[in-house]
PDB file of C-alpha atoms in Angstrom:
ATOM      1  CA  UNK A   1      -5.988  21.466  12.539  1.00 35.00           C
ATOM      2  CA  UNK A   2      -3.483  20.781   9.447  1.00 40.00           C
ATOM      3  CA  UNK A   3      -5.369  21.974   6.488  1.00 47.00           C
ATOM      4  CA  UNK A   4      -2.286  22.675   4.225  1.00 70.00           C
ATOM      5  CA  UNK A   5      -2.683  20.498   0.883  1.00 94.00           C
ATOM      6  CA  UNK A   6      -5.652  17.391  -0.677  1.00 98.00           C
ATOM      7  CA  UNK A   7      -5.992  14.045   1.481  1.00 98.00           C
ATOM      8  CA  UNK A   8      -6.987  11.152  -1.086  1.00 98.00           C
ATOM      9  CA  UNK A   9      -9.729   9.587   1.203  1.00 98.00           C
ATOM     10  CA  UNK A  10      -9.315   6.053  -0.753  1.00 98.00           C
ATOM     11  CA  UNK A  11      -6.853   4.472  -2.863  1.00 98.00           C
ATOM     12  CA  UNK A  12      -5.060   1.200  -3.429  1.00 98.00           C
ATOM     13  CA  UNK A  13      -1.482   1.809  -3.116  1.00 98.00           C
ATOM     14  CA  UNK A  14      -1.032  -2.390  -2.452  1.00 98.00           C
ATOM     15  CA  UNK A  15      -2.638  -2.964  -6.044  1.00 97.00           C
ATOM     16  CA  UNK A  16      -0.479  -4.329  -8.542  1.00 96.00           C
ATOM     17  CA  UNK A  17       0.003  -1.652 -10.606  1.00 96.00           C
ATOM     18  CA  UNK A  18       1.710  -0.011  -8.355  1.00 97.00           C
ATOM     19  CA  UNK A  19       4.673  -2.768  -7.190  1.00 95.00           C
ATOM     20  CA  UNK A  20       7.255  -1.450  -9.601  1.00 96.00           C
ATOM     21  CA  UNK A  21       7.209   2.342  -8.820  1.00 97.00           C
ATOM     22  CA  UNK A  22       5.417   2.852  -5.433  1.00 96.00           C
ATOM     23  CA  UNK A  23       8.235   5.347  -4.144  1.00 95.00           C
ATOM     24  CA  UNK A  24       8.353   7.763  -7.359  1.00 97.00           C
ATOM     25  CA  UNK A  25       4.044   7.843  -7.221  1.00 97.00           C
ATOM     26  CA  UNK A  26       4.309   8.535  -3.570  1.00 96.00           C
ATOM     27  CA  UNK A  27       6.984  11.474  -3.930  1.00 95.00           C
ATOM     28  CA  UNK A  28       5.112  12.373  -7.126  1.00 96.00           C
ATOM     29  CA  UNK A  29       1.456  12.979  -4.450  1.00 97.00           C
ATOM     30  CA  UNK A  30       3.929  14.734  -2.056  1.00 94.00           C
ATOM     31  CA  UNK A  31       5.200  17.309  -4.479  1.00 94.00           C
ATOM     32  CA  UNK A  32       1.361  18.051  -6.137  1.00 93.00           C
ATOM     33  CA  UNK A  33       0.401  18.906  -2.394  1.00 95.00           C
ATOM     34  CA  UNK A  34      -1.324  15.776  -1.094  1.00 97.00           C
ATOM     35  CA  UNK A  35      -0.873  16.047   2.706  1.00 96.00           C
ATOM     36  CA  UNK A  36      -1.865  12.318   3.299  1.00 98.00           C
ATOM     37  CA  UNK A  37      -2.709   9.752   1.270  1.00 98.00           C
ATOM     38  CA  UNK A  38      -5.680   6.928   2.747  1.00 98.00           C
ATOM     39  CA  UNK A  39      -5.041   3.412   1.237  1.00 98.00           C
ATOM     40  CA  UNK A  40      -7.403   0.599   1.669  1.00 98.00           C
ATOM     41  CA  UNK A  41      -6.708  -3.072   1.226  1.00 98.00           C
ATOM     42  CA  UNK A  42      -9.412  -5.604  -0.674  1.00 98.00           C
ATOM     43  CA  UNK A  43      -8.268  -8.914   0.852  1.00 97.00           C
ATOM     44  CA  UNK A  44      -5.769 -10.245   3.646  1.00 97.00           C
ATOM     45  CA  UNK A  45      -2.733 -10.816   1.280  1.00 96.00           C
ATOM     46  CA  UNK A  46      -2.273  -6.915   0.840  1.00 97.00           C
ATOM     47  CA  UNK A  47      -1.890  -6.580   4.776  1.00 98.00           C
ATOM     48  CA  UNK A  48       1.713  -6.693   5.591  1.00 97.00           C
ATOM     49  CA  UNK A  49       2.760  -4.524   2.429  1.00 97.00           C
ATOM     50  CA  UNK A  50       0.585  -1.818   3.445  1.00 98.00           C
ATOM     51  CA  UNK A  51       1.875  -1.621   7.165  1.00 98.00           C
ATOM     52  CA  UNK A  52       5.452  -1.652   5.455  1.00 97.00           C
ATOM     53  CA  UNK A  53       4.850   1.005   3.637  1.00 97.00           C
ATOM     54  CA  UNK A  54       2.960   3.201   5.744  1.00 97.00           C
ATOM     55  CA  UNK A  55       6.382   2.520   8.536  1.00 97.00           C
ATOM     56  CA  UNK A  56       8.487   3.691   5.329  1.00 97.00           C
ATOM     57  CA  UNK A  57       5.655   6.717   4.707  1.00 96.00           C
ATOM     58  CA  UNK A  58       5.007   7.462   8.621  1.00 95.00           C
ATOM     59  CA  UNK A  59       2.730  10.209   8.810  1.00 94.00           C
ATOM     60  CA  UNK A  60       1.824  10.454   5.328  1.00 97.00           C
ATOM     61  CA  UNK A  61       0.198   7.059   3.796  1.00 97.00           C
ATOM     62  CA  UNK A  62      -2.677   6.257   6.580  1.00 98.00           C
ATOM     63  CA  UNK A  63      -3.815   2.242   6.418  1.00 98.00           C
ATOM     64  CA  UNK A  64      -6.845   0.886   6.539  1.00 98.00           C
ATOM     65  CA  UNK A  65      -8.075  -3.058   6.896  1.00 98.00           C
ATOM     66  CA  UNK A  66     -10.746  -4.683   5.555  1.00 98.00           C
ATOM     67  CA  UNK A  67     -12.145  -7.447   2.803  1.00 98.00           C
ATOM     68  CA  UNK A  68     -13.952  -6.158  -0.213  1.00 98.00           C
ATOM     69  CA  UNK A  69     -17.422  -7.818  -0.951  1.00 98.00           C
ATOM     70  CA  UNK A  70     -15.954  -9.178  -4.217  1.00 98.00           C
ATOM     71  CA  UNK A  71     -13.258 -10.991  -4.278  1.00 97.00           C
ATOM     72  CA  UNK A  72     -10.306 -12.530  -7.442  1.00 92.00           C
ATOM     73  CA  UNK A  73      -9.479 -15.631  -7.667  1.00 86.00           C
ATOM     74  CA  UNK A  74      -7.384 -17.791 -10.190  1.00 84.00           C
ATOM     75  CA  UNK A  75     -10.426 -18.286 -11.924  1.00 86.00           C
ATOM     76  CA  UNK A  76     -12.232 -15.181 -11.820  1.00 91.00           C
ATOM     77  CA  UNK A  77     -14.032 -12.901  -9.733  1.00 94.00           C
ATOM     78  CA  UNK A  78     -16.449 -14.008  -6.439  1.00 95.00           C
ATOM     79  CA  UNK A  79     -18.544 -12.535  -4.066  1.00 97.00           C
ATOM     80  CA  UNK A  80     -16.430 -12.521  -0.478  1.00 98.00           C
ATOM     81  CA  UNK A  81     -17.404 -15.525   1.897  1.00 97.00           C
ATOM     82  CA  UNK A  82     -16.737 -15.866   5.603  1.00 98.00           C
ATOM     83  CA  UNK A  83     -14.116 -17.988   4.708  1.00 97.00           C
ATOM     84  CA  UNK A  84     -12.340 -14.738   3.162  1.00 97.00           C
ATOM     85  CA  UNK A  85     -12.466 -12.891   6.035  1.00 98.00           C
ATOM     86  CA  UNK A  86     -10.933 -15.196   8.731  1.00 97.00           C
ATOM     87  CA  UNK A  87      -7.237 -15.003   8.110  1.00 96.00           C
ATOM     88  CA  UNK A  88      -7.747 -11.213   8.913  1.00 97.00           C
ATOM     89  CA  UNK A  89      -9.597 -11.091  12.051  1.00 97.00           C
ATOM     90  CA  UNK A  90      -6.632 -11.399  13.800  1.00 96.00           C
ATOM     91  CA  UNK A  91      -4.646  -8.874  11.496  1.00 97.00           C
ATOM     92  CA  UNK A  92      -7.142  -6.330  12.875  1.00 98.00           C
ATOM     93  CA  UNK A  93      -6.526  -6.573  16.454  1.00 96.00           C
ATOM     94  CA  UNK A  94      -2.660  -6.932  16.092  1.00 97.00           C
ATOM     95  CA  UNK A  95      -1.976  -3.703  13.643  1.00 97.00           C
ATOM     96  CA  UNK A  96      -5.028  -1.713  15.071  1.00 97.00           C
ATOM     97  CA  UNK A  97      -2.511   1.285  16.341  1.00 97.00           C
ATOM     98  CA  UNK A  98      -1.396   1.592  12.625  1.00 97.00           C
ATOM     99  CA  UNK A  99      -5.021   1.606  11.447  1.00 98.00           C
ATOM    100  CA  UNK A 100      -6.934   5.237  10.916  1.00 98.00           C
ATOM    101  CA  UNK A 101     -10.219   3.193   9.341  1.00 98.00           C
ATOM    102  CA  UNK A 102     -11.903  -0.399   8.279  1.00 98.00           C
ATOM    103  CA  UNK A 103     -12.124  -0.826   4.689  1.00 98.00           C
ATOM    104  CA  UNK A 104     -12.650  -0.875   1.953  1.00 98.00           C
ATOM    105  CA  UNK A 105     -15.734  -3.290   3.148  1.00 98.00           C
ATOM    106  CA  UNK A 106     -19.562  -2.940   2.079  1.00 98.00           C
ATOM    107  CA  UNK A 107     -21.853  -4.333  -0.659  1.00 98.00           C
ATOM    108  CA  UNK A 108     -21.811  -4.897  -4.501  1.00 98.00           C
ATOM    109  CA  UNK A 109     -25.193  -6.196  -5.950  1.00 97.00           C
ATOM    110  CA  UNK A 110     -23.993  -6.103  -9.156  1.00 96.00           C
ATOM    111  CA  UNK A 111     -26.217  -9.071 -10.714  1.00 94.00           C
ATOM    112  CA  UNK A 112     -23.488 -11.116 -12.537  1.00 92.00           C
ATOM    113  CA  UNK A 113     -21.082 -11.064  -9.693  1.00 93.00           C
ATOM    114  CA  UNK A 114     -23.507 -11.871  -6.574  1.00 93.00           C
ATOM    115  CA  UNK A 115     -26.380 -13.618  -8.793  1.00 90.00           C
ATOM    116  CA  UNK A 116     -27.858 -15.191  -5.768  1.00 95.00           C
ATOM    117  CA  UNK A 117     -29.501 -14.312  -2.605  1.00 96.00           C
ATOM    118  CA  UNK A 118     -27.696 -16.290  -0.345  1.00 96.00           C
ATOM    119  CA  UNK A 119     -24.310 -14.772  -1.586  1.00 96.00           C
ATOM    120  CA  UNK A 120     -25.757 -11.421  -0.529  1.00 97.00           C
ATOM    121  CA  UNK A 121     -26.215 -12.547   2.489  1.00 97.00           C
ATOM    122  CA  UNK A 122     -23.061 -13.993   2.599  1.00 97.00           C
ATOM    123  CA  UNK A 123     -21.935 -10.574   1.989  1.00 98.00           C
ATOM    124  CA  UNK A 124     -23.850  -8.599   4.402  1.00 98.00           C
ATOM    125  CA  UNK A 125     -22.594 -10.980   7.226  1.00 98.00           C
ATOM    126  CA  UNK A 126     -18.972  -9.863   6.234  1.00 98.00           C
ATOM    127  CA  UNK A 127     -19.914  -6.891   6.439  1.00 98.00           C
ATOM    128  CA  UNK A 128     -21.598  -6.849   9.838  1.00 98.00           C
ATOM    129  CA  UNK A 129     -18.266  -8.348  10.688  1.00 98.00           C
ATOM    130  CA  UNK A 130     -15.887  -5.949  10.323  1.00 98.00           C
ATOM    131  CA  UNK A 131     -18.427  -3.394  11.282  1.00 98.00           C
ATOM    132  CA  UNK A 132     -18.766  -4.517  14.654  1.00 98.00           C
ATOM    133  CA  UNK A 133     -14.506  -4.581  14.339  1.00 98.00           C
ATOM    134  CA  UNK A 134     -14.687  -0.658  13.497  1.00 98.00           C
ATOM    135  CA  UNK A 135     -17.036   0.108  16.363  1.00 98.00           C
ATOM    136  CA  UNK A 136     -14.626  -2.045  18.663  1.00 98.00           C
ATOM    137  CA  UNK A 137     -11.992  -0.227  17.620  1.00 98.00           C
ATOM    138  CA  UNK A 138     -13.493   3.271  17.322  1.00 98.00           C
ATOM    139  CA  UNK A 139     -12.637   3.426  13.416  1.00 98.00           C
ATOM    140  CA  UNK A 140     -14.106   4.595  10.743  1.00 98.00           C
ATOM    141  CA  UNK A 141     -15.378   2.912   7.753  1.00 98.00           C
ATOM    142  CA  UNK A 142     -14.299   3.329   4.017  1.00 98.00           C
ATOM    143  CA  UNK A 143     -17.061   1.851   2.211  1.00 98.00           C
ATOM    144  CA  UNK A 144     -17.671   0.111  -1.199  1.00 98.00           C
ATOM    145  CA  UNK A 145     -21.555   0.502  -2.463  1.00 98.00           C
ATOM    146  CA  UNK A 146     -21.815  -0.431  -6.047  1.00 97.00           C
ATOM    147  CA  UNK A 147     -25.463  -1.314  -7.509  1.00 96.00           C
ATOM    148  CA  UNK A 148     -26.404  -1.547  -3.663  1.00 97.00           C
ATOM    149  CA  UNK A 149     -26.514   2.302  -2.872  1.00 97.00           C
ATOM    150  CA  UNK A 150     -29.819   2.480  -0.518  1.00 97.00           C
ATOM    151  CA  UNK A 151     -29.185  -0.963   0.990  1.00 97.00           C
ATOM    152  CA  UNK A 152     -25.639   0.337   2.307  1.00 98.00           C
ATOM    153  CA  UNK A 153     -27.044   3.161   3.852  1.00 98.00           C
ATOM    154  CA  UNK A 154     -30.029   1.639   5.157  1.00 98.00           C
ATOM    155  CA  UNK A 155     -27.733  -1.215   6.812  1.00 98.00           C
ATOM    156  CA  UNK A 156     -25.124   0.902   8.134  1.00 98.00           C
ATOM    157  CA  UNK A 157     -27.947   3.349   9.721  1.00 98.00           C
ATOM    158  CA  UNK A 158     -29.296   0.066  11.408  1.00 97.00           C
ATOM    159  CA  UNK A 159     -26.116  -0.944  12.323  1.00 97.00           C
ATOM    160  CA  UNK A 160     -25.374   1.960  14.022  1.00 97.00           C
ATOM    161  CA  UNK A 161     -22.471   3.198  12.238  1.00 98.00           C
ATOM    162  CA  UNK A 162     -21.314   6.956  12.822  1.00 97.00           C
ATOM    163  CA  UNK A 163     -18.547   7.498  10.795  1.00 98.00           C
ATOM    164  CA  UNK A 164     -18.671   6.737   7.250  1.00 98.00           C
ATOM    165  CA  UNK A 165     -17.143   7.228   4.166  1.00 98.00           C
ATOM    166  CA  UNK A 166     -18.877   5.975   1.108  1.00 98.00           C
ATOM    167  CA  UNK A 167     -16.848   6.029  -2.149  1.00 98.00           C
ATOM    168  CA  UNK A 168     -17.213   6.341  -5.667  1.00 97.00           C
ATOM    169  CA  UNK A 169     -21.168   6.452  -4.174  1.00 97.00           C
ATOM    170  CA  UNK A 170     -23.106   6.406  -7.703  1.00 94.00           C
ATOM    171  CA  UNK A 171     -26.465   5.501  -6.151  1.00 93.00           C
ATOM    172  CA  UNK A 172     -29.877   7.895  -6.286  1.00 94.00           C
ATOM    173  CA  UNK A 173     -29.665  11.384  -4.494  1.00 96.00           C
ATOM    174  CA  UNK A 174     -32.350  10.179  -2.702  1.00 96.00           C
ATOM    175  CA  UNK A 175     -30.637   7.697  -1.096  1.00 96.00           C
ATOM    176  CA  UNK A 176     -27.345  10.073  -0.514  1.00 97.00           C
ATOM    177  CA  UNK A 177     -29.633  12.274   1.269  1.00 98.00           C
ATOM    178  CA  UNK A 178     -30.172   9.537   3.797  1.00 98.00           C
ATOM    179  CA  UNK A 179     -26.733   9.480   4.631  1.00 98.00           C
ATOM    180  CA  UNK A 180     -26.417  12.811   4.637  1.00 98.00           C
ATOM    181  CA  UNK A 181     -28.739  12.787   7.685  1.00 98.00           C
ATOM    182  CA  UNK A 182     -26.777  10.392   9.301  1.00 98.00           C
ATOM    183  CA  UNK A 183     -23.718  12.166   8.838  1.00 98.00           C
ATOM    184  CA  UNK A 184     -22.140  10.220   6.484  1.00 98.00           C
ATOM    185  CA  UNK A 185     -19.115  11.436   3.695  1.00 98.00           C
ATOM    186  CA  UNK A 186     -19.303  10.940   0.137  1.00 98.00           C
ATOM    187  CA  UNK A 187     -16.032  11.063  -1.998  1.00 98.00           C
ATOM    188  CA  UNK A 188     -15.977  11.079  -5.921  1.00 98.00           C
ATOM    189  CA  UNK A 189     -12.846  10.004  -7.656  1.00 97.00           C
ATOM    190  CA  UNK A 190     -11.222  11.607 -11.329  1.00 97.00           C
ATOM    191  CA  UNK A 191     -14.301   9.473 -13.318  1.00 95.00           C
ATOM    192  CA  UNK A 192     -16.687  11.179 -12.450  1.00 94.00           C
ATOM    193  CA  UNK A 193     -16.001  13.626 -14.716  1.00 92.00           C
ATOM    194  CA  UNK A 194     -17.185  11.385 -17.461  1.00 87.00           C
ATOM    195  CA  UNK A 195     -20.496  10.622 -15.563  1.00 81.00           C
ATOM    196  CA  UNK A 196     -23.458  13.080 -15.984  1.00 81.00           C
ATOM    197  CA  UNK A 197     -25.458  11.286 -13.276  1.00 84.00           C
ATOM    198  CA  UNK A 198     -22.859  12.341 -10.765  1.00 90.00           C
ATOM    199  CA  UNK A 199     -23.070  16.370 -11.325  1.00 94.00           C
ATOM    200  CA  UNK A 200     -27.147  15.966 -10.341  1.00 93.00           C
ATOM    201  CA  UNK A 201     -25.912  13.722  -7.119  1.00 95.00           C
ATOM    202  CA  UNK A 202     -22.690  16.095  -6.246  1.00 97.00           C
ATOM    203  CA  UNK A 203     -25.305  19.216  -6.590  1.00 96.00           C
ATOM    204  CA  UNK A 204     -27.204  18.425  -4.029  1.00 97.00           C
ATOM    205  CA  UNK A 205     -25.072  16.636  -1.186  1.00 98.00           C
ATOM    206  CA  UNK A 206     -23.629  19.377   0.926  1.00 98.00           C
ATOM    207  CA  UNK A 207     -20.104  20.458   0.716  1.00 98.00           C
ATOM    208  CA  UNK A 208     -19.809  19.635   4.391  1.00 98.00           C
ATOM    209  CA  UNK A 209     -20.540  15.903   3.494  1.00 98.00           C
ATOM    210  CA  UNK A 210     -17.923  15.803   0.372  1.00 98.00           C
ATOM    211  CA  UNK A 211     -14.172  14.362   0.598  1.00 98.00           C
ATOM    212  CA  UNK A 212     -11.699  13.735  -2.041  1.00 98.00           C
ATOM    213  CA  UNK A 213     -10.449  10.416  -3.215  1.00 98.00           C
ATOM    214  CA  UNK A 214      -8.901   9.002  -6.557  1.00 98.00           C
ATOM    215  CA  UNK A 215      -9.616   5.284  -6.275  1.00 98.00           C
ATOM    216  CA  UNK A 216      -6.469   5.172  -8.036  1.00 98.00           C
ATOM    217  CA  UNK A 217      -4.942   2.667 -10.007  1.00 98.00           C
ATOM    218  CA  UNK A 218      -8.895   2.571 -10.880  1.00 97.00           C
ATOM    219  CA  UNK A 219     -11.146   5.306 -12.039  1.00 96.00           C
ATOM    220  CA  UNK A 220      -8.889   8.048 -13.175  1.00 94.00           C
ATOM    221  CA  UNK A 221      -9.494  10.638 -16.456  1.00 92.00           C
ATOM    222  CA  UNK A 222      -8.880   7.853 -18.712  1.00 92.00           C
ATOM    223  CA  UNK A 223      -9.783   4.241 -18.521  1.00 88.00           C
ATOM    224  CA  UNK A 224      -6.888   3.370 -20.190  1.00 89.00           C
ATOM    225  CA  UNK A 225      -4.350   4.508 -18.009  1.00 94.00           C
ATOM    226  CA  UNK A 226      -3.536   3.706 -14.724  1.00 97.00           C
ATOM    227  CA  UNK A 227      -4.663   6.627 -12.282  1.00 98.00           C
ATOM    228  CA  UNK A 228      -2.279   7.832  -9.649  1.00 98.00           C
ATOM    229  CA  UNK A 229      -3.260   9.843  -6.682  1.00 98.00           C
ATOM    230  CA  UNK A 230      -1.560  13.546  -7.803  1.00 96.00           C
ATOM    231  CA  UNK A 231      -4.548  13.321 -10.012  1.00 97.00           C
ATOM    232  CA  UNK A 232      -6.293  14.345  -6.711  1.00 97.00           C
ATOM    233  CA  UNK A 233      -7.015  17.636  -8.302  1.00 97.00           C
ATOM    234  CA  UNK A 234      -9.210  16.635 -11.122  1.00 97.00           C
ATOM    235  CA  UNK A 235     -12.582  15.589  -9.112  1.00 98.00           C
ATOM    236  CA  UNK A 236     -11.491  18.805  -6.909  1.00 98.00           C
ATOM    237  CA  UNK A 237     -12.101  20.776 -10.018  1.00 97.00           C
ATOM    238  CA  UNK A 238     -15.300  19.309 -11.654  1.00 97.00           C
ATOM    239  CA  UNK A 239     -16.859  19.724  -7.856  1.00 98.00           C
ATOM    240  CA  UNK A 240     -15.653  23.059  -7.471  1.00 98.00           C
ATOM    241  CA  UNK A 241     -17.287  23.791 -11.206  1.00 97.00           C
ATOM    242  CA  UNK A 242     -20.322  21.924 -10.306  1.00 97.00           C
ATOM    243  CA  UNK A 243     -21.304  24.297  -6.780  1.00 98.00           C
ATOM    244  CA  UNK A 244     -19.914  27.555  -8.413  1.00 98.00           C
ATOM    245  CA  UNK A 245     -17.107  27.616  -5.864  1.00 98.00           C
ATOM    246  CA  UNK A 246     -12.856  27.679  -6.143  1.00 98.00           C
ATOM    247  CA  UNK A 247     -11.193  24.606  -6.238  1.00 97.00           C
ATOM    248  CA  UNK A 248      -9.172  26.349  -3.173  1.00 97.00           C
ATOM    249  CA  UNK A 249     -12.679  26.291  -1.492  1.00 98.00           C
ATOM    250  CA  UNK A 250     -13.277  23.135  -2.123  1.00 98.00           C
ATOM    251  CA  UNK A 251     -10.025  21.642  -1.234  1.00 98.00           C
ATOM    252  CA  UNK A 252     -10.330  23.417   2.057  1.00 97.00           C
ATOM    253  CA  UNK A 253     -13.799  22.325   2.618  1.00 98.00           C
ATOM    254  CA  UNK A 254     -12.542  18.547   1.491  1.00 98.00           C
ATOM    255  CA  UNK A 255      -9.522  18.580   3.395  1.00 98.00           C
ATOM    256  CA  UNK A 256     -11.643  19.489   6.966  1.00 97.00           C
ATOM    257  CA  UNK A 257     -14.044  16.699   6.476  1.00 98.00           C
ATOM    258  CA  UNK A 258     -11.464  14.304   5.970  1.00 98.00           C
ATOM    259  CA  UNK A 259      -9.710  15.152   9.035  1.00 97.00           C
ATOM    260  CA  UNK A 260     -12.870  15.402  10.939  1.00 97.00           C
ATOM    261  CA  UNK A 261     -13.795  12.049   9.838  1.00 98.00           C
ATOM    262  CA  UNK A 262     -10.293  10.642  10.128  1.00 98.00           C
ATOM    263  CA  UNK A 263      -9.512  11.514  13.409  1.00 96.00           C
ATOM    264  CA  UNK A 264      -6.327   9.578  13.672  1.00 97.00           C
ATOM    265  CA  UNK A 265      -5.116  11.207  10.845  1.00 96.00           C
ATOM    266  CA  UNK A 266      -5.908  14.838  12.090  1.00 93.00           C
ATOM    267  CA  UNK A 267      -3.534  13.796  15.199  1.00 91.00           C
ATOM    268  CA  UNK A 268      -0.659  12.262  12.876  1.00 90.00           C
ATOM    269  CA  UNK A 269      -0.600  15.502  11.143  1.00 90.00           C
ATOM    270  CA  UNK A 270      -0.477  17.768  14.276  1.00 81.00           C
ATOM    271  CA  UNK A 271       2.273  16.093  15.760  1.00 63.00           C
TER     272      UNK A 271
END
């Protein structure tokens, strides 16, 4: 199994803030020893960019599908309707050899952007969705949990869901102990070095249930500056500080449970 440099488990390399300089920030992860980079989409539009540039990146920036629970729009930010997921069911099937997960998908019960209960049901039906599409397909799932931590787990447990991923996770240890049963990954981005609550929550899931991510252009050292995936090494560090181990340790440890989640990944980089 390739275990020679950091995968980032879940970044945006579709976003906008990344159009005018994609090449230089993917040469950039290359040369700070990222051995693969996973990049999630958020709604159907992003879909053909990201299969163009993982063709240009072969081997090296993995894709992943799916429709994030909230959604832009001209005027403002909604919670994702069935209606927002339709134009990609068929994107699913067609690029589903270029796909090494579903996501980023899940929940966000943050009050002012899903105020009502029928839009979080709205939600959990997309979810279920593309669930049911990662089971068909035998993918994993790169999931999105904010202000909805134990009702993630809970649903993908009675879902049936195997192979999970659940990013940025900021929810109670409690609940991360749940899917720690299951089997389930956690990955923390560069914030969470500026997030107390995390240390107590990274303490006590395993190291055996931790991945790597950057989230980037989001949550990187500094809110005010766009995060790029070489900064890969900064939650490698504050984990590595937190359990009293290396940050070679940890990257090591990181690295193996992405490619044992990942399985498509392991067998791009053993070719």
């Amino acid at each position: 199994m390739a275990a020679g440099g950091f995968v980032d488990c879940h970044c945006h390399m579709t976003a906008e803030e990344f159009i005018q300089d994609t090449e230089e920030i993917l040469e950039r992860s290359r040369k700070e020893g990222i051995q693969a980079l996973v990049s999630v989409t958020e709604s159907t539009g992003e879909f053909e960019r990201l299969i163009q540039l993982s063709e240009s990146y072969p081997n090296y920036l993995m894709p992943c599908f799916g429709i994030h629970p909230i959604q832009k729009k001209s005027d403002g930010y909604h919670s994702v309707t069935i209606k927002d997921l339709e134009p990609a069911l068929s994107q699913f099937d067609k690029y589903k050899d270029h796909l090494v997960a579903i996501g980023e998908i899940g929940l966000d019960f943050t009050p002012w952007l899903t105020p009502s209960p029928k839009d979080r049901e709205e939600q959990l039906k997309v979810f279920q969705l593309q669930l049911d599409i990662a089971k068909r397909l035998d993918l994993p799932v790169n999931v999105h949990s904010r202000s909805a931590g134990r009702q993630t787990i809970a649903f993908l447990k009675e879902q049936g869901v195997e192979k999970v991923l659940l990013h940025n996770f900021a929810g109670r240890p409690s609940a991360a102990l749940e899917g720690v049963k299951a089997g389930y990954f956690f990955s923390f981005p560069p914030a969470v070095t500026k997030n107390n609550q995390r240390e107590k929550l990274i303490r006590q899931i395993p190291l055996e249930n931790i991945c790597l991510e950057t989230d980037s252009p989001a949550l990187g050292p500094d809110k005010e500056e766009r995060n790029v995936p070489s900064n890969i090494h900064i939650p490698c560090e504050y984990i590595a500080g937190v359990k009293g181990l290396s940050p070679e340790a940890v990257r090591q440890a990181t690295t193996h449970n992405a490619l044992r989640l990942f399985a498509k990944i392991r067998h791009k980089l053993n070719r």
